Structure formats: structure tokens, C-alpha cells
């Protein structure tokens, strides 16, 4: 079989950005901004409120350096649960800080995992949002850069590429490159990876041959949770060279 024996994908633990999104929901300033966004987003009031939101909810860090929100409790508990299974032959991890810290916390709960060779691979990093990272909010980004909202509506969420960033299709392409490495160097091996939500969806789309509309539906309806675990199992008897089949998706162990 040309495929790995299994591929286990884990999304990173809850990040500071994830917490920031929840914090904004009940904030009076953000509620006022949302009101302006929905009814008069091209107004000066909406622009001023957008700038106030940026100042109040700034992370002041790059996406790559965004940390976890806590001590990685979800990842630790996930590691304890996964410890009951087979040790992988190789570990891959996104070089982003939140993914590296997640792997560290998983290892606290699964001590033997520390003995497995681990590779940082930038191909399984999160989608790069470029200029939009300065705002940490797509609505704020669209108010301050209205031409980007027009382009987004015209291109659609799959093909739209952020200024100095990537489209969903770009992420899917580099995920396909990583998958090629797995088939070339780790056929018959058990692979473990700590990555990000869009890369997990890209893996599903590539292995299950989903089109753009199916990808976006998956992202809308079945988005991976923090520390959600997805497993593909190699089936030698399917196809000429075997096939990776989805065994479980987005399982929560905490």
C-alpha cells in the first residue's frame, strides 16, 4: 500500500484568538459596531467604531506567535486518552506557537510520544490572512477596506485570497504537497500530526475529493473543534494501491 497505515490529525488547543472572539460577543462596543456594520457599514460611524474595536481587542502578535489561552488542559487530557492507543511512527507539527504548545501538552499526558521523531512542517500551518491579521476580525477588515469585501463577495470564500495572504485553495495545495511526502516517505507507517482547522479540512477534501462547494459546506457545518481528533485508516484492499478511509472525525476527549 502506498499510503500510511494511519494518519491522526489533532487541531491545536484553544488559542488566545479563540478566546478573543468569544470575549467580543457580549462587549457593548462590539455590539454597537455590529449594529453599524449591518445597517450602515459604509458610514463614518462604522469606520470609527471599527478602529475602536481594533484598539480594544488587539492581540499585538503575529498569527505564528499567537499563544494558547491557558496551560493546554484540553491537549493534556487528549494525550491521556490517546495514550491508550498505538504509538505513532512519526509526528508532524505546525511551526506555529499554539500548535507546538499543544504537542507539548499532549506529550505531558502521553509520555512515550516524546520518544517519537517529530518534524516541524510549515505546509500544515494555518491559512495566512495577510493584511487582515492586523484587525483580528473580518467585519472590521471589510469596513476599513471596503474594496476587499466587494472582491470577497465576487470571488467567494474558497477562491478569495487575502492581501499578502492565502486563499483556501492555496492551503489545500500545500496540504496536497504534504500528503505526497507522506506517501513517499511513510508508506505503511502510523503518522500523527498537530495542525489547524483549515488544514484538517484540506486533508479531508484532498482524500475524499471534495469540490469547492463541498469544502465550504464542511467548514460551515462541521468545523473541527479545538483538540478535536480525526483519524484516517489505510485499507490495502481498496483500489490498486489501497486507500485512506475516514475512521473518525472531530472526536473530543476532554
PDB file of C-alpha atoms in Angstrom:
ATOM      1  CA  UNK A   1       0.000   0.000   0.000  1.00  0.00           C
ATOM      2  CA  UNK A   2       1.388   3.412  -0.942  1.00  0.00           C
ATOM      3  CA  UNK A   3      -0.424   5.167   1.921  1.00  0.00           C
ATOM      4  CA  UNK A   4       0.460   5.461   5.598  1.00  0.00           C
ATOM      5  CA  UNK A   5      -1.184   2.816   7.772  1.00  0.00           C
ATOM      6  CA  UNK A   6      -2.960   5.623   9.607  1.00  0.00           C
ATOM      7  CA  UNK A   7      -2.993   9.407   9.871  1.00  0.00           C
ATOM      8  CA  UNK A   8      -4.160  11.014  13.112  1.00  0.00           C
ATOM      9  CA  UNK A   9      -4.828  14.754  12.963  1.00  0.00           C
ATOM     10  CA  UNK A  10      -5.299  16.926  16.064  1.00  0.00           C
ATOM     11  CA  UNK A  11      -6.308  20.575  15.979  1.00  0.00           C
ATOM     12  CA  UNK A  12      -4.442  22.843  18.390  1.00  0.00           C
ATOM     13  CA  UNK A  13      -5.788  23.684  21.866  1.00  0.00           C
ATOM     14  CA  UNK A  14      -7.837  26.856  22.466  1.00  0.00           C
ATOM     15  CA  UNK A  15      -5.774  29.890  21.464  1.00  0.00           C
ATOM     16  CA  UNK A  16      -5.780  33.488  22.645  1.00  0.00           C
ATOM     17  CA  UNK A  17      -7.525  34.412  19.391  1.00  0.00           C
ATOM     18  CA  UNK A  18     -10.300  31.862  20.040  1.00  0.00           C
ATOM     19  CA  UNK A  19     -10.903  33.436  23.468  1.00  0.00           C
ATOM     20  CA  UNK A  20     -10.833  36.948  21.992  1.00  0.00           C
ATOM     21  CA  UNK A  21     -13.653  36.023  19.583  1.00  0.00           C
ATOM     22  CA  UNK A  22     -15.819  34.836  22.482  1.00  0.00           C
ATOM     23  CA  UNK A  23     -14.976  37.887  24.599  1.00  0.00           C
ATOM     24  CA  UNK A  24     -16.230  40.285  21.923  1.00  0.00           C
ATOM     25  CA  UNK A  25     -19.692  38.717  21.736  1.00  0.00           C
ATOM     26  CA  UNK A  26     -21.006  40.384  24.903  1.00  0.00           C
ATOM     27  CA  UNK A  27     -18.983  43.591  24.712  1.00  0.00           C
ATOM     28  CA  UNK A  28     -21.092  46.809  24.382  1.00  0.00           C
ATOM     29  CA  UNK A  29     -18.648  48.437  21.973  1.00  0.00           C
ATOM     30  CA  UNK A  30     -18.595  45.398  19.721  1.00  0.00           C
ATOM     31  CA  UNK A  31     -22.387  45.154  19.766  1.00  0.00           C
ATOM     32  CA  UNK A  32     -22.583  48.809  18.704  1.00  0.00           C
ATOM     33  CA  UNK A  33     -20.101  48.105  15.924  1.00  0.00           C
ATOM     34  CA  UNK A  34     -22.143  45.117  14.719  1.00  0.00           C
ATOM     35  CA  UNK A  35     -25.238  47.302  14.593  1.00  0.00           C
ATOM     36  CA  UNK A  36     -23.418  49.832  12.441  1.00  0.00           C
ATOM     37  CA  UNK A  37     -21.911  47.083  10.311  1.00  0.00           C
ATOM     38  CA  UNK A  38     -25.277  45.556   9.480  1.00  0.00           C
ATOM     39  CA  UNK A  39     -27.100  48.830   8.782  1.00  0.00           C
ATOM     40  CA  UNK A  40     -24.562  51.461   7.700  1.00  0.00           C
ATOM     41  CA  UNK A  41     -21.195  49.792   7.152  1.00  0.00           C
ATOM     42  CA  UNK A  42     -20.013  52.470   4.699  1.00  0.00           C
ATOM     43  CA  UNK A  43     -20.679  55.273   7.186  1.00  0.00           C
ATOM     44  CA  UNK A  44     -18.081  57.279   9.103  1.00  0.00           C
ATOM     45  CA  UNK A  45     -19.620  55.973  12.332  1.00  0.00           C
ATOM     46  CA  UNK A  46     -18.922  52.382  11.317  1.00  0.00           C
ATOM     47  CA  UNK A  47     -15.337  53.283  10.417  1.00  0.00           C
ATOM     48  CA  UNK A  48     -14.730  54.988  13.775  1.00  0.00           C
ATOM     49  CA  UNK A  49     -16.251  52.088  15.696  1.00  0.00           C
ATOM     50  CA  UNK A  50     -14.136  49.635  13.688  1.00  0.00           C
ATOM     51  CA  UNK A  51     -10.973  51.495  14.694  1.00  0.00           C
ATOM     52  CA  UNK A  52     -12.085  51.451  18.345  1.00  0.00           C
ATOM     53  CA  UNK A  53     -12.672  47.704  18.156  1.00  0.00           C
ATOM     54  CA  UNK A  54      -9.186  47.197  16.703  1.00  0.00           C
ATOM     55  CA  UNK A  55      -7.638  49.146  19.577  1.00  0.00           C
ATOM     56  CA  UNK A  56      -9.670  47.427  22.311  1.00  0.00           C
ATOM     57  CA  UNK A  57      -9.261  43.855  21.058  1.00  0.00           C
ATOM     58  CA  UNK A  58      -5.736  43.873  19.667  1.00  0.00           C
ATOM     59  CA  UNK A  59      -3.620  40.745  20.157  1.00  0.00           C
ATOM     60  CA  UNK A  60      -0.437  42.596  19.172  1.00  0.00           C
ATOM     61  CA  UNK A  61       1.206  39.433  17.905  1.00  0.00           C
ATOM     62  CA  UNK A  62       1.635  37.608  14.636  1.00  0.00           C
ATOM     63  CA  UNK A  63      -0.546  34.644  13.824  1.00  0.00           C
ATOM     64  CA  UNK A  64       2.504  32.386  14.089  1.00  0.00           C
ATOM     65  CA  UNK A  65       3.236  33.648  17.625  1.00  0.00           C
ATOM     66  CA  UNK A  66      -0.343  33.591  18.925  1.00  0.00           C
ATOM     67  CA  UNK A  67      -0.191  31.519  22.146  1.00  0.00           C
ATOM     68  CA  UNK A  68      -2.645  29.188  23.803  1.00  0.00           C
ATOM     69  CA  UNK A  69      -5.229  30.770  26.079  1.00  0.00           C
ATOM     70  CA  UNK A  70      -4.359  28.522  29.027  1.00  0.00           C
ATOM     71  CA  UNK A  71      -1.949  25.795  30.080  1.00  0.00           C
ATOM     72  CA  UNK A  72      -3.119  23.325  27.447  1.00  0.00           C
ATOM     73  CA  UNK A  73      -5.524  21.367  29.639  1.00  0.00           C
ATOM     74  CA  UNK A  74      -7.567  20.147  26.673  1.00  0.00           C
ATOM     75  CA  UNK A  75      -4.420  18.888  24.964  1.00  0.00           C
ATOM     76  CA  UNK A  76      -3.184  17.189  28.136  1.00  0.00           C
ATOM     77  CA  UNK A  77      -6.478  15.321  28.546  1.00  0.00           C
ATOM     78  CA  UNK A  78      -6.415  14.404  24.871  1.00  0.00           C
ATOM     79  CA  UNK A  79      -2.921  12.994  25.329  1.00  0.00           C
ATOM     80  CA  UNK A  80      -4.105  10.837  28.240  1.00  0.00           C
ATOM     81  CA  UNK A  81      -6.912   9.441  26.091  1.00  0.00           C
ATOM     82  CA  UNK A  82      -4.658   8.782  23.084  1.00  0.00           C
ATOM     83  CA  UNK A  83      -2.103   7.074  25.326  1.00  0.00           C
ATOM     84  CA  UNK A  84      -4.392   4.035  25.290  1.00  0.00           C
ATOM     85  CA  UNK A  85      -3.721   3.530  21.580  1.00  0.00           C
ATOM     86  CA  UNK A  86      -0.711   2.632  19.467  1.00  0.00           C
ATOM     87  CA  UNK A  87       2.362   4.876  19.457  1.00  0.00           C
ATOM     88  CA  UNK A  88       2.860   6.526  16.037  1.00  0.00           C
ATOM     89  CA  UNK A  89       5.982   6.074  13.928  1.00  0.00           C
ATOM     90  CA  UNK A  90       6.388   9.784  13.233  1.00  0.00           C
ATOM     91  CA  UNK A  91       4.996  13.117  14.455  1.00  0.00           C
ATOM     92  CA  UNK A  92       4.446  16.263  12.393  1.00  0.00           C
ATOM     93  CA  UNK A  93       3.576  19.630  13.900  1.00  0.00           C
ATOM     94  CA  UNK A  94       2.829  23.082  12.542  1.00  0.00           C
ATOM     95  CA  UNK A  95       5.615  25.545  13.455  1.00  0.00           C
ATOM     96  CA  UNK A  96       3.020  27.971  14.869  1.00  0.00           C
ATOM     97  CA  UNK A  97       3.362  28.536  18.612  1.00  0.00           C
ATOM     98  CA  UNK A  98      -0.112  27.294  19.541  1.00  0.00           C
ATOM     99  CA  UNK A  99       0.477  24.004  17.711  1.00  0.00           C
ATOM    100  CA  UNK A 100       3.909  23.468  19.293  1.00  0.00           C
ATOM    101  CA  UNK A 101       2.493  24.144  22.776  1.00  0.00           C
ATOM    102  CA  UNK A 102      -0.393  21.778  22.049  1.00  0.00           C
ATOM    103  CA  UNK A 103       2.005  18.974  21.129  1.00  0.00           C
ATOM    104  CA  UNK A 104       3.971  19.653  24.316  1.00  0.00           C
ATOM    105  CA  UNK A 105       0.810  19.366  26.422  1.00  0.00           C
ATOM    106  CA  UNK A 106      -0.317  16.207  24.603  1.00  0.00           C
ATOM    107  CA  UNK A 107       3.092  14.719  25.422  1.00  0.00           C
ATOM    108  CA  UNK A 108       2.604  15.515  29.107  1.00  0.00           C
ATOM    109  CA  UNK A 109      -0.396  13.203  29.015  1.00  0.00           C
ATOM    110  CA  UNK A 110       1.259  10.683  26.666  1.00  0.00           C
ATOM    111  CA  UNK A 111       4.857  10.409  27.882  1.00  0.00           C
ATOM    112  CA  UNK A 112       6.007   7.843  25.303  1.00  0.00           C
ATOM    113  CA  UNK A 113       5.138  10.251  22.479  1.00  0.00           C
ATOM    114  CA  UNK A 114       8.290  12.196  23.377  1.00  0.00           C
ATOM    115  CA  UNK A 115      10.380   9.263  22.093  1.00  0.00           C
ATOM    116  CA  UNK A 116       8.955   9.580  18.543  1.00  0.00           C
ATOM    117  CA  UNK A 117      10.793  11.647  15.930  1.00  0.00           C
ATOM    118  CA  UNK A 118       8.951  14.950  15.379  1.00  0.00           C
ATOM    119  CA  UNK A 119       9.178  17.274  12.380  1.00  0.00           C
ATOM    120  CA  UNK A 120       8.002  20.871  12.161  1.00  0.00           C
ATOM    121  CA  UNK A 121       6.396  21.342   8.748  1.00  0.00           C
ATOM    122  CA  UNK A 122       5.197  24.753   7.548  1.00  0.00           C
ATOM    123  CA  UNK A 123       2.920  23.119   4.984  1.00  0.00           C
ATOM    124  CA  UNK A 124       0.462  22.246   7.771  1.00  0.00           C
ATOM    125  CA  UNK A 125       0.348  25.774   9.239  1.00  0.00           C
ATOM    126  CA  UNK A 126      -2.870  27.788   9.364  1.00  0.00           C
ATOM    127  CA  UNK A 127      -4.142  29.804   6.415  1.00  0.00           C
ATOM    128  CA  UNK A 128      -2.234  33.074   6.139  1.00  0.00           C
ATOM    129  CA  UNK A 129      -4.639  36.018   6.405  1.00  0.00           C
ATOM    130  CA  UNK A 130      -2.071  38.669   5.482  1.00  0.00           C
ATOM    131  CA  UNK A 131      -3.297  42.238   5.982  1.00  0.00           C
ATOM    132  CA  UNK A 132      -6.423  41.029   7.781  1.00  0.00           C
ATOM    133  CA  UNK A 133      -4.265  39.855  10.711  1.00  0.00           C
ATOM    134  CA  UNK A 134      -3.916  43.491  11.772  1.00  0.00           C
ATOM    135  CA  UNK A 135      -7.615  43.563  12.654  1.00  0.00           C
ATOM    136  CA  UNK A 136      -8.422  40.081  14.027  1.00  0.00           C
ATOM    137  CA  UNK A 137     -11.964  40.458  12.717  1.00  0.00           C
ATOM    138  CA  UNK A 138     -13.204  40.060   9.137  1.00  0.00           C
ATOM    139  CA  UNK A 139     -16.054  42.556   9.616  1.00  0.00           C
ATOM    140  CA  UNK A 140     -13.639  45.231  10.818  1.00  0.00           C
ATOM    141  CA  UNK A 141     -11.359  44.383   7.886  1.00  0.00           C
ATOM    142  CA  UNK A 142     -14.229  44.841   5.429  1.00  0.00           C
ATOM    143  CA  UNK A 143     -15.325  48.151   6.932  1.00  0.00           C
ATOM    144  CA  UNK A 144     -11.801  49.575   6.763  1.00  0.00           C
ATOM    145  CA  UNK A 145     -11.098  48.029   3.337  1.00  0.00           C
ATOM    146  CA  UNK A 146     -14.463  48.031   1.534  1.00  0.00           C
ATOM    147  CA  UNK A 147     -12.919  47.030  -1.803  1.00  0.00           C
ATOM    148  CA  UNK A 148     -11.836  43.751  -0.181  1.00  0.00           C
ATOM    149  CA  UNK A 149     -15.430  42.989   0.796  1.00  0.00           C
ATOM    150  CA  UNK A 150     -16.510  43.562  -2.812  1.00  0.00           C
ATOM    151  CA  UNK A 151     -13.746  41.237  -4.026  1.00  0.00           C
ATOM    152  CA  UNK A 152     -14.630  38.614  -1.399  1.00  0.00           C
ATOM    153  CA  UNK A 153     -18.281  38.630  -2.462  1.00  0.00           C
ATOM    154  CA  UNK A 154     -17.274  38.319  -6.100  1.00  0.00           C
ATOM    155  CA  UNK A 155     -14.678  35.573  -5.695  1.00  0.00           C
ATOM    156  CA  UNK A 156     -16.359  33.607  -2.877  1.00  0.00           C
ATOM    157  CA  UNK A 157     -14.788  32.190   0.326  1.00  0.00           C
ATOM    158  CA  UNK A 158     -12.912  29.382  -1.433  1.00  0.00           C
ATOM    159  CA  UNK A 159     -11.085  31.406  -4.097  1.00  0.00           C
ATOM    160  CA  UNK A 160     -10.670  34.766  -2.352  1.00  0.00           C
ATOM    161  CA  UNK A 161      -7.044  35.437  -1.437  1.00  0.00           C
ATOM    162  CA  UNK A 162      -6.262  37.789   1.449  1.00  0.00           C
ATOM    163  CA  UNK A 163      -3.851  40.638   0.601  1.00  0.00           C
ATOM    164  CA  UNK A 164      -0.358  39.281   1.371  1.00  0.00           C
ATOM    165  CA  UNK A 165      -2.060  36.056   2.411  1.00  0.00           C
ATOM    166  CA  UNK A 166      -3.639  32.897   1.034  1.00  0.00           C
ATOM    167  CA  UNK A 167      -6.877  31.507  -0.304  1.00  0.00           C
ATOM    168  CA  UNK A 168      -8.452  28.257   0.859  1.00  0.00           C
ATOM    169  CA  UNK A 169      -7.283  26.721  -2.418  1.00  0.00           C
ATOM    170  CA  UNK A 170      -3.692  27.702  -1.546  1.00  0.00           C
ATOM    171  CA  UNK A 171      -3.931  25.853   1.781  1.00  0.00           C
ATOM    172  CA  UNK A 172      -5.349  22.823   0.043  1.00  0.00           C
ATOM    173  CA  UNK A 173      -2.441  22.819  -2.442  1.00  0.00           C
ATOM    174  CA  UNK A 174       0.255  22.788   0.219  1.00  0.00           C
ATOM    175  CA  UNK A 175      -1.645  20.141   2.162  1.00  0.00           C
ATOM    176  CA  UNK A 176      -1.565  18.032  -1.004  1.00  0.00           C
ATOM    177  CA  UNK A 177       2.204  18.519  -1.124  1.00  0.00           C
ATOM    178  CA  UNK A 178       2.495  17.273   2.471  1.00  0.00           C
ATOM    179  CA  UNK A 179       0.294  14.291   1.666  1.00  0.00           C
ATOM    180  CA  UNK A 180       2.657  13.440  -1.214  1.00  0.00           C
ATOM    181  CA  UNK A 181       5.558  13.407   1.256  1.00  0.00           C
ATOM    182  CA  UNK A 182       3.648  11.005   3.490  1.00  0.00           C
ATOM    183  CA  UNK A 183       3.021   8.564   0.653  1.00  0.00           C
ATOM    184  CA  UNK A 184       6.651   8.779  -0.495  1.00  0.00           C
ATOM    185  CA  UNK A 185       8.435   8.531   2.874  1.00  0.00           C
ATOM    186  CA  UNK A 186       5.975   6.999   5.327  1.00  0.00           C
ATOM    187  CA  UNK A 187       4.010   4.332   3.452  1.00  0.00           C
ATOM    188  CA  UNK A 188       2.740   1.732   5.902  1.00  0.00           C
ATOM    189  CA  UNK A 189       3.607   3.934   8.905  1.00  0.00           C
ATOM    190  CA  UNK A 190       1.394   5.479  11.571  1.00  0.00           C
ATOM    191  CA  UNK A 191       1.505   9.278  11.263  1.00  0.00           C
ATOM    192  CA  UNK A 192       0.473  11.755  13.979  1.00  0.00           C
ATOM    193  CA  UNK A 193       0.069  15.495  13.287  1.00  0.00           C
ATOM    194  CA  UNK A 194      -0.856  18.586  15.293  1.00  0.00           C
ATOM    195  CA  UNK A 195      -2.204  21.210  12.932  1.00  0.00           C
ATOM    196  CA  UNK A 196      -5.008  23.748  12.356  1.00  0.00           C
ATOM    197  CA  UNK A 197      -8.660  23.598  11.446  1.00  0.00           C
ATOM    198  CA  UNK A 198      -8.339  24.525   7.773  1.00  0.00           C
ATOM    199  CA  UNK A 199      -5.540  22.026   7.193  1.00  0.00           C
ATOM    200  CA  UNK A 200      -7.672  19.253   8.667  1.00  0.00           C
ATOM    201  CA  UNK A 201     -10.461  20.203   6.278  1.00  0.00           C
ATOM    202  CA  UNK A 202      -7.934  20.361   3.422  1.00  0.00           C
ATOM    203  CA  UNK A 203      -6.866  16.808   4.230  1.00  0.00           C
ATOM    204  CA  UNK A 204     -10.480  15.670   4.133  1.00  0.00           C
ATOM    205  CA  UNK A 205     -11.079  17.487   0.851  1.00  0.00           C
ATOM    206  CA  UNK A 206      -7.961  16.020  -0.756  1.00  0.00           C
ATOM    207  CA  UNK A 207      -8.537  12.445   0.382  1.00  0.00           C
ATOM    208  CA  UNK A 208     -12.297  12.496  -0.237  1.00  0.00           C
ATOM    209  CA  UNK A 209     -12.013  14.568  -3.431  1.00  0.00           C
ATOM    210  CA  UNK A 210     -14.402  17.291  -2.347  1.00  0.00           C
ATOM    211  CA  UNK A 211     -15.051  20.250  -4.622  1.00  0.00           C
ATOM    212  CA  UNK A 212     -15.015  23.914  -3.587  1.00  0.00           C
ATOM    213  CA  UNK A 213     -18.698  23.975  -2.580  1.00  0.00           C
ATOM    214  CA  UNK A 214     -18.360  20.816  -0.502  1.00  0.00           C
ATOM    215  CA  UNK A 215     -15.271  22.244   1.212  1.00  0.00           C
ATOM    216  CA  UNK A 216     -17.055  25.436   2.235  1.00  0.00           C
ATOM    217  CA  UNK A 217     -20.088  23.472   3.450  1.00  0.00           C
ATOM    218  CA  UNK A 218     -17.768  21.348   5.599  1.00  0.00           C
ATOM    219  CA  UNK A 219     -16.136  24.476   7.025  1.00  0.00           C
ATOM    220  CA  UNK A 220     -19.550  25.958   7.785  1.00  0.00           C
ATOM    221  CA  UNK A 221     -21.277  22.884   9.221  1.00  0.00           C
ATOM    222  CA  UNK A 222     -18.516  20.613  10.561  1.00  0.00           C
ATOM    223  CA  UNK A 223     -15.624  22.850  11.618  1.00  0.00           C
ATOM    224  CA  UNK A 224     -13.002  20.994  13.715  1.00  0.00           C
ATOM    225  CA  UNK A 225     -13.085  21.819  17.416  1.00  0.00           C
ATOM    226  CA  UNK A 226     -10.005  22.659  19.451  1.00  0.00           C
ATOM    227  CA  UNK A 227      -8.128  19.417  20.153  1.00  0.00           C
ATOM    228  CA  UNK A 228     -10.635  17.510  18.022  1.00  0.00           C
ATOM    229  CA  UNK A 229      -9.075  14.232  16.818  1.00  0.00           C
ATOM    230  CA  UNK A 230      -9.541  12.920  13.273  1.00  0.00           C
ATOM    231  CA  UNK A 231      -8.262   9.504  12.140  1.00  0.00           C
ATOM    232  CA  UNK A 232      -7.768   8.062   8.659  1.00  0.00           C
ATOM    233  CA  UNK A 233      -7.041   4.342   8.369  1.00  0.00           C
ATOM    234  CA  UNK A 234      -5.261   2.719   5.450  1.00  0.00           C
ATOM    235  CA  UNK A 235      -7.232  -0.041   3.710  1.00  0.00           C
ATOM    236  CA  UNK A 236      -4.904  -2.105   1.440  1.00  0.00           C
ATOM    237  CA  UNK A 237      -7.723  -3.921  -0.363  1.00  0.00           C
ATOM    238  CA  UNK A 238      -9.369  -0.767  -1.772  1.00  0.00           C
ATOM    239  CA  UNK A 239      -8.126   0.408  -5.163  1.00  0.00           C
ATOM    240  CA  UNK A 240      -4.858  -0.506  -6.867  1.00  0.00           C
ATOM    241  CA  UNK A 241      -2.622   0.944  -4.129  1.00  0.00           C
ATOM    242  CA  UNK A 242      -5.014   0.889  -1.193  1.00  0.00           C
ATOM    243  CA  UNK A 243      -6.873   3.899   0.187  1.00  0.00           C
ATOM    244  CA  UNK A 244      -7.097   6.036   3.293  1.00  0.00           C
ATOM    245  CA  UNK A 245     -10.608   5.867   4.745  1.00  0.00           C
ATOM    246  CA  UNK A 246     -12.058   8.238   7.353  1.00  0.00           C
ATOM    247  CA  UNK A 247     -12.408   6.226  10.570  1.00  0.00           C
ATOM    248  CA  UNK A 248     -13.442   9.010  12.959  1.00  0.00           C
ATOM    249  CA  UNK A 249     -13.796  12.777  12.754  1.00  0.00           C
ATOM    250  CA  UNK A 250     -13.500  15.589  15.257  1.00  0.00           C
ATOM    251  CA  UNK A 251     -13.622  13.413  18.391  1.00  0.00           C
ATOM    252  CA  UNK A 252     -13.497  15.242  21.726  1.00  0.00           C
ATOM    253  CA  UNK A 253     -11.565  13.596  24.592  1.00  0.00           C
ATOM    254  CA  UNK A 254     -11.794  16.313  27.257  1.00  0.00           C
TER     255      UNK A 254
END
